[in-house]
Short mmCIF file of C-alpha atoms in Angstrom, two decimals:
data_model
loop_
_atom_site.label_atom_id
_atom_site.label_comp_id
_atom_site.label_asym_id
_atom_site.label_seq_id
_atom_site.Cartn_x
_atom_site.Cartn_y
_atom_site.Cartn_z
CA MET A 972 -8.25 21.42 -23.40
CA SER A 973 -8.54 22.06 -19.68
CA LYS A 974 -6.59 20.18 -17.03
CA GLN A 975 -8.49 17.30 -15.39
CA THR A 976 -9.05 18.19 -11.74
CA ILE A 977 -11.10 15.14 -10.70
CA LEU A 978 -10.05 11.56 -11.39
CA LYS A 979 -12.27 8.70 -10.29
CA PHE A 980 -10.49 5.35 -9.92
CA GLY A 981 -12.08 2.62 -11.98
CA ALA A 982 -11.57 -1.11 -11.94
CA VAL A 983 -7.95 -2.21 -11.94
CA GLU A 984 -7.32 -3.85 -15.28
CA HIS A 985 -3.54 -3.79 -15.37
CA ALA A 986 -1.33 -3.99 -12.31
CA GLU A 987 2.38 -4.60 -12.07
CA GLY A 988 3.39 -7.75 -10.25
CA GLY A 989 6.53 -8.10 -8.19
CA ASP A 990 7.58 -7.00 -4.76
CA LEU A 991 8.08 -3.32 -4.04
CA PRO A 992 11.58 -2.01 -3.27
CA GLY A 993 12.29 -2.43 0.45
CA TRP A 994 9.81 -5.32 0.86
CA ILE A 995 11.32 -8.72 1.66
CA VAL A 996 9.33 -11.95 2.09
CA VAL A 997 9.96 -13.39 5.58
CA ALA A 998 7.17 -16.01 5.79
CA GLY A 999 4.97 -17.84 3.33
CA HIS A 1000 4.79 -17.05 -0.36
CA PRO A 1001 2.96 -13.72 -0.63
CA THR A 1002 2.62 -11.93 -3.93
CA MET A 1003 1.66 -8.33 -4.62
CA GLN A 1004 0.32 -6.26 -7.49
CA THR A 1005 0.48 -2.48 -7.68
CA ALA A 1006 -1.60 -0.32 -10.00
CA VAL A 1007 -0.55 3.34 -9.97
CA GLN A 1008 -3.68 5.11 -11.17
CA HIS A 1009 -2.54 8.72 -10.80
CA THR A 1010 0.71 10.63 -10.41
CA THR A 1011 0.98 14.40 -10.00
CA GLU A 1012 2.83 16.37 -12.66
CA ASP A 1013 5.82 16.87 -10.35
CA GLY A 1014 5.91 13.13 -9.52
CA LYS A 1015 5.82 13.72 -5.76
CA VAL A 1016 2.39 12.17 -5.11
CA MET A 1017 1.07 8.92 -6.54
CA SER A 1018 -2.08 6.99 -5.79
CA GLY A 1019 -3.66 3.76 -6.82
CA THR A 1020 -4.63 0.27 -5.78
CA TRP A 1021 -2.49 -2.47 -4.20
CA ARG A 1022 -3.31 -6.14 -3.83
CA ALA A 1023 -1.45 -8.85 -1.90
CA SER A 1024 -1.91 -12.50 -1.02
CA PRO A 1025 -1.32 -14.02 2.44
CA GLY A 1026 2.19 -14.21 3.85
CA THR A 1027 4.57 -11.86 5.64
CA TYR A 1028 6.85 -9.11 4.37
CA HIS A 1029 9.41 -7.04 6.22
CA ALA A 1030 8.99 -3.53 4.83
CA THR A 1031 11.30 -0.53 4.91
CA TYR A 1032 9.60 2.73 3.97
CA THR A 1033 11.25 5.82 2.54
CA ASP A 1034 8.00 7.69 1.73
CA TYR A 1035 4.82 8.64 3.61
CA GLU A 1036 1.75 6.54 2.75
CA PHE A 1037 -1.97 7.00 3.43
CA VAL A 1038 -3.98 3.77 3.16
CA HIS A 1039 -7.70 2.99 2.94
CA MET A 1040 -8.35 -0.75 3.27
CA ILE A 1041 -10.96 -2.14 0.89
CA ALA A 1042 -10.67 -5.88 1.66
CA GLY A 1043 -8.54 -8.27 3.69
CA ARG A 1044 -6.75 -8.20 7.04
CA ILE A 1045 -3.17 -7.30 7.95
CA ILE A 1046 -1.22 -7.20 11.20
CA ILE A 1047 1.40 -4.46 10.90
CA THR A 1048 4.16 -4.54 13.51
CA PRO A 1049 6.85 -1.83 13.65
CA ASP A 1050 10.30 -3.18 14.56
CA GLY A 1051 10.35 -3.07 18.38
CA GLY A 1052 6.73 -1.87 18.50
CA GLU A 1053 3.22 -3.13 19.11
CA PRO A 1054 1.17 -4.87 16.39
CA VAL A 1055 -1.77 -3.06 14.80
CA GLU A 1056 -4.48 -5.02 12.99
CA VAL A 1057 -6.27 -3.34 10.07
CA GLY A 1058 -9.16 -4.52 7.96
CA PRO A 1059 -11.89 -3.44 5.55
CA GLY A 1060 -12.91 0.20 5.99
CA ASP A 1061 -9.87 1.13 8.10
CA ALA A 1062 -7.76 4.12 7.12
CA PHE A 1063 -4.24 4.73 8.42
CA VAL A 1064 -0.89 6.29 7.64
CA VAL A 1065 2.60 4.82 7.54
CA GLU A 1066 5.40 7.32 8.19
CA ALA A 1067 8.41 7.50 5.88
CA ASP A 1068 10.78 5.98 8.45
CA PHE A 1069 8.66 2.85 9.14
CA LYS A 1070 10.44 -0.50 9.36
CA GLY A 1071 8.54 -3.62 10.34
CA THR A 1072 6.39 -6.53 9.22
CA TRP A 1073 3.17 -6.70 7.27
CA GLN A 1074 1.54 -10.06 8.08
CA ILE A 1075 -1.17 -10.46 5.45
CA LEU A 1076 -3.84 -12.73 6.94
CA GLU A 1077 -6.40 -12.55 4.10
CA PRO A 1078 -6.08 -11.37 0.48
CA VAL A 1079 -5.79 -7.58 0.60
CA THR A 1080 -6.99 -4.77 -1.61
CA LYS A 1081 -6.15 -1.22 -0.53
CA HIS A 1082 -6.17 2.24 -2.02
CA PHE A 1083 -3.02 4.23 -1.31
CA VAL A 1084 -1.54 7.69 -1.60
CA VAL A 1085 2.26 7.95 -1.41
CA VAL A 1086 4.02 11.27 -0.90
CA THR A 1087 7.73 11.28 -1.68
CA GLY A 1088 10.22 13.28 0.33
#
């Protein structure tokens, strides 16, 4: 059998609930679900779908992340930096040394790719 070289993400049927490591609730009662839909053989790259409800997290990143927003709105503010608002259709990256808040204004669905150091 040949190795699969194309993987199309389907509907998310099963996602893990619970906050990610390094994410601390600082306002409201947000919840998140993460569905890892693909991981490379060496485990250094994973991708999938993330959902979150309104509220604010303080996040500390240790890995690089590419994001494509599907739905919702977030104001992301690096500690000591300027806020950036993202919404449906936006694509952005978060560097591995990011620390700051994610203020989730509307329920969010995003696709992500995380590359570990």
